[in-house]
Short mmCIF file of C-alpha atoms and ligand atoms in Angstrom, two decimals:
data_model
loop_
_atom_site.label_atom_id
_atom_site.label_comp_id
_atom_site.label_asym_id
_atom_site.label_seq_id
_atom_site.Cartn_x
_atom_site.Cartn_y
_atom_site.Cartn_z
CA MET A 1 16.94 21.81 -16.38
CA MET A 2 17.94 19.71 -19.36
CA VAL A 3 19.75 16.39 -19.55
CA ASN A 4 20.97 16.20 -23.14
CA THR A 5 24.41 14.66 -23.06
CA LEU A 6 26.15 11.77 -21.36
CA ASN A 7 28.02 14.37 -19.36
CA ASP A 8 24.75 15.89 -18.08
CA LEU A 9 23.61 12.44 -17.05
CA GLN A 10 26.84 11.64 -15.24
CA GLN A 11 26.55 14.92 -13.38
CA LEU A 12 23.03 14.05 -12.35
CA GLU A 13 24.20 10.67 -11.05
CA GLU A 14 26.95 12.32 -9.02
CA LEU A 15 24.47 14.81 -7.52
CA ASP A 16 22.20 11.91 -6.61
CA LYS A 17 25.03 10.05 -4.84
CA LYS A 18 26.07 13.07 -2.85
CA HIS A 19 22.84 14.88 -2.05
CA PHE A 20 19.88 12.50 -2.19
CA LEU A 21 19.27 10.14 0.72
CA HIS A 22 16.92 7.62 -0.82
CA PRO A 23 13.98 6.20 1.14
CA THR A 24 14.18 2.48 1.96
CA SER A 25 17.41 2.04 0.03
CA PRO A 26 20.67 0.07 0.12
CA ILE A 27 22.62 3.11 1.26
CA LYS A 28 26.17 1.90 0.59
CA GLN A 29 25.37 0.61 -2.89
CA GLN A 30 23.44 3.80 -3.64
CA GLN A 31 26.32 6.00 -2.57
CA GLU A 32 28.94 3.97 -4.42
CA SER A 33 27.15 3.07 -7.64
CA GLY A 34 24.48 5.75 -7.86
CA PRO A 35 20.94 5.33 -9.12
CA SER A 36 20.14 2.28 -11.28
CA PHE A 37 17.49 4.22 -13.20
CA ILE A 38 16.82 7.93 -13.37
CA PHE A 39 13.33 7.93 -14.80
CA LYS A 40 12.21 10.77 -17.00
CA GLU A 41 8.87 9.65 -18.41
CA GLY A 42 6.05 7.22 -17.92
CA ARG A 43 3.37 5.94 -20.32
CA GLY A 44 0.81 3.30 -19.36
CA ILE A 45 2.66 0.40 -17.75
CA TYR A 46 6.06 1.64 -18.99
CA LEU A 47 8.78 3.84 -17.50
CA GLU A 48 11.66 5.28 -19.49
CA ASP A 49 14.99 6.47 -18.10
CA TYR A 50 17.56 8.95 -19.37
CA LYS A 51 19.60 6.20 -20.99
CA GLY A 52 16.63 5.23 -23.13
CA ASN A 53 15.82 2.03 -21.19
CA VAL A 54 12.11 1.26 -21.26
CA VAL A 55 10.88 -1.03 -18.48
CA ILE A 56 7.55 -2.47 -17.44
CA ASP A 57 6.54 -1.03 -14.08
CA GLY A 58 5.48 -4.38 -12.63
CA MET A 59 4.93 -2.80 -9.19
CA SER A 60 2.93 0.27 -10.29
CA SER A 61 6.01 1.91 -8.72
CA LEU A 62 5.02 1.54 -5.04
CA TRP A 63 1.75 -0.39 -5.57
CA ASN A 64 0.13 2.95 -6.29
CA VAL A 65 0.05 4.02 -9.97
CA ASN A 66 -3.27 2.23 -10.47
CA VAL A 67 -4.39 4.06 -13.63
CA GLY A 68 -0.93 3.86 -15.21
CA HIS A 69 1.60 6.55 -16.08
CA GLY A 70 1.21 9.62 -18.27
CA ARG A 71 -2.45 10.50 -17.68
CA GLU A 72 -2.65 14.04 -18.97
CA GLU A 73 -6.12 14.69 -17.59
CA LEU A 74 -4.75 14.23 -14.06
CA ALA A 75 -2.02 16.77 -14.77
CA GLU A 76 -4.64 19.12 -16.20
CA VAL A 77 -7.00 18.86 -13.26
CA ALA A 78 -4.06 19.50 -10.88
CA ALA A 79 -3.03 22.59 -12.85
CA GLU A 80 -6.61 23.91 -13.01
CA GLN A 81 -7.09 23.49 -9.28
CA MET A 82 -3.71 25.06 -8.47
CA LYS A 83 -4.51 28.05 -10.64
CA LYS A 84 -7.89 28.50 -8.93
CA LEU A 85 -7.02 27.61 -5.35
CA ALA A 86 -3.71 25.87 -4.68
CA PHE A 87 -4.21 25.70 -0.96
CA SER A 88 -6.39 26.86 1.87
CA SER A 89 -6.76 25.53 5.40
CA CYS A 90 -9.25 22.86 6.42
CA PHE A 91 -8.61 23.41 10.13
CA ALA A 92 -11.49 24.55 12.28
CA THR A 93 -14.53 25.26 10.10
CA TYR A 94 -12.75 26.14 6.83
CA SER A 95 -13.34 23.91 3.85
CA ASN A 96 -12.88 23.55 0.10
CA GLU A 97 -14.96 21.99 -2.65
CA PRO A 98 -12.63 19.15 -3.84
CA ALA A 99 -12.17 17.89 -0.26
CA ILE A 100 -15.93 17.94 0.39
CA ARG A 101 -16.76 16.20 -2.89
CA LEU A 102 -14.04 13.58 -2.39
CA ALA A 103 -15.20 12.78 1.14
CA ALA A 104 -18.75 12.34 -0.18
CA LYS A 105 -17.50 10.16 -3.06
CA LEU A 106 -15.56 7.92 -0.67
CA ALA A 107 -18.69 7.45 1.44
CA GLN A 108 -20.47 6.30 -1.72
CA LEU A 109 -17.70 3.91 -2.81
CA THR A 110 -17.17 2.18 0.53
CA THR A 111 -19.41 -0.45 2.05
CA GLY A 112 -21.63 -0.24 5.12
CA ASP A 113 -21.72 2.88 7.19
CA LEU A 114 -18.26 4.29 6.40
CA THR A 115 -19.30 7.87 5.87
CA THR A 116 -16.78 10.42 7.04
CA THR A 117 -13.18 11.04 6.00
CA PHE A 118 -10.20 12.58 7.76
CA PHE A 119 -7.55 13.42 5.13
CA THR A 120 -3.78 12.99 5.40
CA SER A 121 -0.88 13.19 2.94
CA GLY A 122 -0.12 9.46 2.83
CA GLY A 123 -0.52 6.02 4.32
CA SER A 124 1.66 6.28 7.42
CA GLU A 125 -0.14 9.43 8.51
CA ALA A 126 -3.45 7.69 7.85
CA ASN A 127 -2.51 4.81 10.12
CA ASP A 128 -1.16 7.06 12.87
CA THR A 129 -4.39 9.01 12.64
CA ALA A 130 -6.44 5.84 13.05
CA TYR A 131 -4.48 4.80 16.19
CA LYS A 132 -4.87 8.24 17.72
CA LEU A 133 -8.56 8.46 16.83
CA ALA A 134 -9.12 4.99 18.32
CA ARG A 135 -7.45 5.99 21.57
CA HIS A 136 -9.21 9.34 21.67
CA TYR A 137 -12.51 7.57 21.04
CA TRP A 138 -12.08 5.39 24.12
CA ILE A 139 -11.06 8.38 26.23
CA LEU A 140 -14.30 10.08 25.22
CA LYS A 141 -16.27 6.91 25.99
CA GLY A 142 -14.82 6.81 29.52
CA ALA A 143 -12.38 3.93 28.90
CA PRO A 144 -8.93 5.59 28.73
CA GLU A 145 -7.20 2.28 29.54
CA LYS A 146 -8.23 0.99 26.13
CA LYS A 147 -5.07 2.09 24.34
CA LYS A 148 -3.23 -0.97 22.99
CA ILE A 149 -3.16 -1.51 19.26
CA ILE A 150 -2.85 -5.07 17.99
CA SER A 151 -1.53 -5.76 14.52
CA ARG A 152 -0.23 -8.83 12.69
CA THR A 153 3.06 -10.49 11.89
CA LYS A 154 4.22 -9.83 8.30
CA SER A 155 2.23 -6.58 8.26
CA TYR A 156 3.52 -3.27 6.94
CA HIS A 157 1.84 -0.05 8.00
CA GLY A 158 4.43 2.63 7.17
CA VAL A 159 7.35 4.39 8.78
CA SER A 160 6.00 7.19 10.97
CA MET A 161 6.43 6.33 14.65
CA GLY A 162 3.01 4.76 15.21
CA ALA A 163 2.94 3.02 11.83
CA THR A 164 6.42 1.54 12.35
CA SER A 165 5.43 0.36 15.81
CA ALA A 166 2.39 -1.40 14.36
CA THR A 167 4.40 -2.92 11.51
CA GLY A 168 4.88 -6.64 12.02
CA LEU A 169 8.08 -6.86 9.98
CA LYS A 170 10.65 -6.70 12.76
CA PRO A 171 13.56 -5.13 10.84
CA PHE A 172 11.49 -1.95 10.43
CA ARG A 173 10.88 -1.78 14.19
CA ASP A 174 14.55 -2.51 14.90
CA PHE A 175 15.67 0.37 12.69
CA SER A 176 15.44 2.75 15.63
CA SER A 177 16.30 1.97 19.22
CA SER A 178 12.91 2.80 20.65
CA ILE A 179 9.42 2.41 19.27
CA ALA A 180 6.05 3.60 20.53
CA PRO A 181 4.52 1.75 23.50
CA ASP A 182 1.25 -0.19 23.48
CA PHE A 183 1.66 -1.93 20.14
CA LEU A 184 1.34 -5.73 20.06
CA HIS A 185 1.59 -8.30 17.28
CA VAL A 186 -0.19 -11.61 16.70
CA ASP A 187 0.18 -14.31 14.05
CA HIS A 188 -1.19 -13.00 10.76
CA PHE A 189 -3.70 -15.75 9.99
CA SER A 190 -4.63 -17.05 13.44
CA THR A 191 -7.84 -15.79 14.97
CA ASP A 192 -7.06 -17.93 18.02
CA ALA A 193 -3.81 -16.02 18.50
CA LEU A 194 -5.80 -12.77 18.56
CA ARG A 195 -8.34 -14.17 21.05
CA GLU A 196 -5.58 -15.45 23.32
CA ARG A 197 -3.72 -12.16 23.22
CA ILE A 198 -6.87 -10.20 24.05
CA LEU A 199 -7.50 -12.42 27.06
CA ILE A 200 -3.88 -12.21 28.26
CA GLU A 201 -3.83 -8.41 28.00
CA GLY A 202 -7.45 -7.90 29.06
CA PRO A 203 -9.97 -6.53 26.54
CA GLU A 204 -10.34 -3.42 28.69
CA THR A 205 -6.79 -2.47 27.60
CA ILE A 206 -7.20 -2.94 23.83
CA ALA A 207 -8.23 0.01 21.66
CA ALA A 208 -8.06 -1.48 18.19
CA PHE A 209 -6.94 -4.24 15.87
CA ILE A 210 -5.48 -3.29 12.48
CA ALA A 211 -4.99 -5.47 9.40
CA GLU A 212 -4.25 -5.15 5.70
CA PRO A 213 -6.92 -7.08 3.72
CA VAL A 214 -4.02 -8.55 1.71
CA GLN A 215 -0.57 -8.07 3.21
CA GLY A 216 1.57 -6.35 0.60
CA ALA A 217 5.13 -5.43 1.54
CA GLY A 218 5.24 -8.48 3.84
CA GLY A 219 5.00 -10.81 0.82
CA VAL A 220 1.43 -10.67 -0.59
CA HIS A 221 -0.32 -12.91 1.91
CA ILE A 222 -4.01 -13.52 1.30
CA ALA A 223 -6.06 -14.35 4.39
CA PRO A 224 -8.23 -17.50 4.54
CA ASP A 225 -11.84 -16.95 3.42
CA ASP A 226 -13.41 -16.80 6.90
CA TYR A 227 -10.59 -14.98 8.65
CA PHE A 228 -11.94 -11.42 8.57
CA LYS A 229 -15.56 -12.39 9.42
CA GLU A 230 -14.21 -14.00 12.55
CA ILE A 231 -11.98 -11.00 13.26
CA ARG A 232 -15.02 -8.73 13.02
CA GLU A 233 -16.91 -10.95 15.48
CA ILE A 234 -14.01 -11.00 17.94
CA CYS A 235 -13.65 -7.22 17.79
CA ASP A 236 -17.39 -6.73 18.31
CA PHE A 237 -17.48 -9.20 21.18
CA TYR A 238 -14.63 -7.51 23.08
CA ASP A 239 -15.52 -3.94 22.14
CA ILE A 240 -12.37 -3.43 20.11
CA LEU A 241 -12.31 -1.16 17.07
CA PHE A 242 -11.43 -2.85 13.79
CA ILE A 243 -9.20 -0.81 11.45
CA THR A 244 -8.39 -1.93 7.92
CA ASP A 245 -5.28 -0.68 6.20
CA GLU A 246 -6.40 -0.45 2.56
CA VAL A 247 -3.40 1.68 1.58
CA ILE A 248 -2.38 -0.82 -1.12
CA THR A 249 -5.60 -2.78 -1.56
CA GLY A 250 -7.90 0.21 -2.12
CA PHE A 251 -9.14 1.58 -5.43
CA GLY A 252 -9.37 -1.57 -7.49
CA ARG A 253 -6.01 -3.22 -6.82
CA THR A 254 -7.50 -6.60 -5.85
CA GLY A 255 -10.35 -6.63 -8.38
CA GLU A 256 -12.82 -5.03 -5.92
CA TRP A 257 -13.00 -1.37 -4.96
CA PHE A 258 -11.55 -2.30 -1.58
CA GLY A 259 -9.80 -5.46 -0.45
CA MET A 260 -12.21 -6.06 2.41
CA ASN A 261 -15.10 -6.35 -0.08
CA HIS A 262 -13.82 -9.87 -0.85
CA TYR A 263 -14.58 -10.80 2.74
CA GLY A 264 -17.92 -9.00 3.15
CA VAL A 265 -16.74 -7.16 6.24
CA THR A 266 -16.91 -3.45 7.10
CA PRO A 267 -14.37 -2.00 9.54
CA ASP A 268 -14.90 0.86 11.99
CA MET A 269 -12.12 2.81 10.29
CA MET A 270 -10.56 2.31 6.87
CA CYS A 271 -7.14 3.77 6.05
CA PHE A 272 -6.35 4.57 2.44
CA ALA A 273 -3.67 6.36 0.36
CA LYS A 274 -1.67 5.42 -2.78
CA GLY A 275 -4.30 4.38 -5.37
CA VAL A 276 -6.70 7.15 -4.34
CA THR A 277 -4.68 9.45 -6.63
CA SER A 278 -2.68 6.73 -8.43
CA GLY A 279 0.36 8.56 -7.05
CA TYR A 280 -0.29 11.71 -9.08
CA ALA A 281 -0.62 13.66 -5.82
CA GLN A 282 0.18 12.91 -2.16
CA LEU A 283 -3.01 11.94 -0.38
CA GLY A 284 -4.30 9.50 2.20
CA GLY A 285 -6.93 9.37 4.88
CA VAL A 286 -9.12 7.48 7.29
CA ILE A 287 -12.80 6.84 6.61
CA LEU A 288 -14.78 6.55 9.82
CA SER A 289 -18.07 4.83 10.46
CA GLU A 290 -21.08 7.05 10.94
CA LYS A 291 -21.33 5.84 14.53
CA MET A 292 -17.76 6.82 15.37
CA HIS A 293 -18.21 10.19 13.74
CA GLN A 294 -21.44 10.79 15.66
CA ASP A 295 -19.88 9.61 18.93
CA PHE A 296 -16.94 11.98 18.43
CA SER A 297 -19.36 14.80 18.02
CA ASP A 298 -21.68 13.75 20.87
CA PHE A 299 -19.01 13.03 23.46
CA SER A 300 -16.41 15.67 22.62
CA SER A 301 -16.52 18.94 24.45
CA GLY A 302 -13.81 20.76 22.58
CA THR A 303 -11.53 20.70 19.59
CA LEU A 304 -10.47 17.56 17.72
CA LEU A 305 -6.77 18.21 18.28
CA HIS A 306 -5.45 16.27 15.33
CA GLY A 307 -4.75 17.75 11.92
CA TYR A 308 -2.03 17.98 9.29
CA THR A 309 -1.36 21.17 7.36
CA TYR A 310 -2.23 19.28 4.18
CA SER A 311 -5.37 17.52 5.48
CA GLY A 312 -7.89 18.09 2.70
CA HIS A 313 -5.38 19.59 0.23
CA PRO A 314 -7.53 20.96 -2.63
CA MET A 315 -5.21 19.97 -5.49
CA ALA A 316 -4.63 16.45 -4.16
CA CYS A 317 -8.39 15.97 -3.62
CA ALA A 318 -9.19 17.26 -7.13
CA VAL A 319 -6.69 14.77 -8.58
CA ALA A 320 -8.25 11.98 -6.52
CA LEU A 321 -11.73 12.79 -7.83
CA LYS A 322 -10.51 12.67 -11.43
CA ASN A 323 -8.53 9.48 -10.76
CA ILE A 324 -11.66 7.80 -9.36
CA GLU A 325 -13.62 9.03 -12.39
CA ILE A 326 -11.03 7.33 -14.65
CA ILE A 327 -11.24 4.07 -12.67
CA GLU A 328 -15.03 4.14 -13.03
CA ARG A 329 -15.12 5.24 -16.68
CA GLU A 330 -12.63 2.58 -17.80
CA ASN A 331 -14.09 -0.17 -15.59
CA LEU A 332 -10.65 -0.72 -14.11
CA VAL A 333 -11.90 -2.60 -11.05
CA ARG A 334 -13.47 -5.31 -13.21
CA HIS A 335 -10.48 -5.20 -15.52
CA ALA A 336 -8.12 -5.74 -12.56
CA LYS A 337 -10.05 -8.89 -11.69
CA GLU A 338 -9.86 -10.26 -15.23
CA ALA A 339 -6.23 -9.24 -15.71
CA GLY A 340 -5.50 -10.75 -12.28
CA ASP A 341 -6.78 -14.13 -13.53
CA LEU A 342 -4.37 -13.87 -16.47
CA LEU A 343 -1.52 -12.90 -14.17
CA LEU A 344 -2.16 -16.00 -12.05
CA GLU A 345 -2.30 -18.16 -15.18
CA GLY A 346 1.08 -16.70 -16.14
CA PHE A 347 2.49 -17.46 -12.69
CA LYS A 348 1.26 -21.05 -12.99
CA TRP A 349 2.93 -21.39 -16.37
CA ILE A 350 6.22 -20.18 -14.87
CA GLN A 351 5.71 -22.58 -11.96
CA SER A 352 5.42 -25.46 -14.44
CA GLU A 353 8.53 -24.32 -16.34
CA ARG A 354 10.91 -23.49 -13.50
CA LYS A 355 11.92 -25.93 -10.79
CA ILE A 356 12.95 -23.25 -8.26
CA VAL A 357 9.42 -21.78 -8.20
CA GLY A 358 7.19 -22.84 -5.32
CA ASN A 359 3.82 -21.40 -4.31
CA VAL A 360 2.22 -18.78 -6.57
CA ARG A 361 -0.78 -16.63 -5.62
CA SER A 362 -2.67 -13.48 -6.47
CA LEU A 363 -5.79 -11.53 -5.71
CA GLY A 364 -6.62 -9.24 -8.60
CA LEU A 365 -3.41 -7.51 -9.59
CA MET A 366 -1.51 -8.21 -6.38
CA GLY A 367 0.58 -11.30 -6.81
CA ALA A 368 3.52 -13.32 -5.50
CA ILE A 369 5.84 -16.06 -6.66
CA GLU A 370 7.74 -17.90 -3.94
CA MET A 371 11.13 -19.42 -4.57
CA ILE A 372 11.79 -22.84 -3.13
CA LYS A 373 14.46 -22.09 -0.59
CA ALA A 374 16.82 -24.67 0.77
CA ARG A 375 17.70 -23.97 4.43
CA GLU A 376 20.60 -21.54 4.83
CA ALA A 377 20.73 -21.09 1.04
CA LYS A 378 21.15 -17.60 -0.35
CA SER A 379 17.91 -15.90 -1.43
CA LYS A 380 17.34 -16.04 -5.16
CA SER A 381 14.60 -13.44 -5.48
CA PRO A 382 16.92 -10.38 -5.21
CA LEU A 383 19.06 -11.81 -8.02
CA ILE A 384 15.96 -12.40 -10.12
CA VAL A 385 14.82 -8.82 -9.52
CA ASN A 386 18.16 -7.57 -10.92
CA GLU A 387 17.98 -9.94 -13.87
CA ALA A 388 14.39 -8.93 -14.63
CA ALA A 389 15.28 -5.22 -14.49
CA LYS A 390 18.06 -5.77 -17.03
CA ARG A 391 15.53 -7.48 -19.27
CA GLY A 392 12.91 -4.75 -18.92
CA LEU A 393 10.71 -5.60 -15.92
CA ILE A 394 10.60 -4.00 -12.50
CA CYS A 395 9.39 -6.19 -9.65
CA ARG A 396 10.28 -6.53 -5.99
CA SER A 397 11.79 -9.17 -3.76
CA VAL A 398 10.66 -9.94 -0.19
CA VAL A 399 13.17 -11.70 2.04
CA PHE A 400 11.76 -10.81 5.47
CA ASP A 401 10.99 -13.69 7.85
CA ASP A 402 13.12 -16.05 5.80
CA GLN A 403 10.89 -15.61 2.76
CA ASP A 404 12.28 -15.67 -0.76
CA THR A 405 9.44 -14.19 -2.75
CA LEU A 406 8.86 -12.00 -5.78
CA VAL A 407 5.91 -9.64 -5.60
CA PHE A 408 3.99 -7.86 -8.36
CA ALA A 409 1.36 -5.18 -8.70
CA PRO A 410 1.21 -3.85 -12.28
CA PRO A 411 -1.07 -0.94 -13.22
CA LEU A 412 -4.76 -1.89 -13.41
CA THR A 413 -4.73 -0.96 -17.10
CA ILE A 414 -2.38 -3.79 -18.06
CA LYS A 415 -3.40 -5.66 -21.22
CA LYS A 416 -3.23 -9.38 -22.04
CA LYS A 417 -0.25 -8.91 -24.39
CA GLU A 418 1.59 -6.90 -21.76
CA ILE A 419 1.04 -9.62 -19.13
CA GLU A 420 2.41 -12.15 -21.62
CA LYS A 421 5.46 -9.97 -22.17
CA MET A 422 5.92 -9.62 -18.41
CA MET A 423 5.74 -13.40 -17.96
CA THR A 424 8.26 -14.06 -20.75
CA ILE A 425 10.78 -11.67 -19.21
CA LEU A 426 10.18 -13.13 -15.77
CA ASN A 427 10.54 -16.71 -16.93
CA ASP A 428 13.81 -15.85 -18.70
CA ALA A 429 15.12 -14.01 -15.63
CA ILE A 430 14.29 -16.93 -13.31
CA LYS A 431 15.78 -19.37 -15.82
CA SER A 432 19.08 -17.51 -15.91
CA ILE A 433 19.34 -17.60 -12.09
CA GLU A 434 18.21 -21.23 -11.99
CA GLU A 435 20.96 -22.17 -14.47
CA SER A 436 23.66 -20.21 -12.68
CA SER A 437 22.92 -21.67 -9.23
C1 PLP B 501 -0.34 -1.34 3.71
C2 PLP B 501 0.43 -0.08 3.82
N1 PLP B 501 0.11 0.79 4.78
C3 PLP B 501 0.76 1.96 4.91
C4 PLP B 501 1.80 2.29 4.09
C5 PLP B 501 2.54 3.58 4.28
O1 PLP B 501 2.15 4.50 3.33
P1 PLP B 501 3.07 5.78 3.03
O2 PLP B 501 4.35 5.25 2.49
O3 PLP B 501 2.24 6.56 2.05
O4 PLP B 501 3.25 6.51 4.30
C6 PLP B 501 2.15 1.42 3.06
C7 PLP B 501 3.24 1.76 2.12
O5 PLP B 501 3.70 0.95 1.34
C8 PLP B 501 1.47 0.19 2.94
O6 PLP B 501 1.81 -0.70 2.01
#
């Protein structure tokens, strides 16, 4: 299929409006105005659309294109694997080499005794898997009443039924009229709130607590230094499993291999997706502690009745292995830390230039700029996102919970000059909204 003329492009836009229901999208605007960009190519931190617009992908698309766009070696490894073995089952005792090698590599990259991976196709499936494994674990250990899952306000865990139910951002839960039972939410930074909730519910009813090391979609919220150590202690004390959702924070995003490394804490289960393949293939999973894995084996009498068709997909796992090799070879984790310092410097410069900018923060290449919001005033961040896009920068606005925040997560490969360019565009975009309000 070729798009050569303006007519071809208009046709494509019409087909989009009529036939493509976009995920997490402003449906009316999408249907009336069509797509704002139809991307055709990506190179490094840049995306290009059919109209010839070239924009900086300041979000790594969905926080996931960690190694940047246009990596031919990832395309090549996918093609090689598909030619050799595109798919075979991993159910029962069947296996394949890329899945085995990736599981072993993840055990090496993670801290503590996280040794054993269950693969999924993405982050929501990973989180649902972790909830089900937690509940199944307690059934096997003779405590079937331990089934409640506690998560945090401002959290985002995905859109499958369990993941939506765990998500702390209420509009996602309100999207459908009924969510899954036994999901509870506590204040995102308060360990006391967790303790109180455990005591109210009774620890004998709680299966697990789940948290993102840095909350992403909820507005890039970075926990206080001691928060997760205390969380680990609380979970240990009450015999509650601790699950980390590293779907965004994994694979170098925060300037460490995993977000929880900043806090020196190892969970019982770690969920991952996105950056594991930098979005070049659909893959996620849950890495279990050696103890949990051993307990599953020791206490189970039958089949582990949980599995997706694409659990351990050979092509996706081969892409992940190559993606991890690139991150290692190019020292992208260290680079993300250094580039993250520059990003924060840039944010601070904008803060000093623009009077509507409030708090700025980042951890590695996950950052946020808050707008100072007068009560009842209209949010400015969505307008800034539109302005920035026109000027060549894609970023995202978060307006949940009365926030008015811009969030950023550029590819880990971003260079100093590119950060400077990003900051210039951003400053100009904020200035134009500042002057028009
Ligand atoms: C922290 C976190 N967990 C889970 C998910 C869901 O992942 P997926 O969209 O791959 O199902 C996301 C997606 O943005 C996420 O940010």
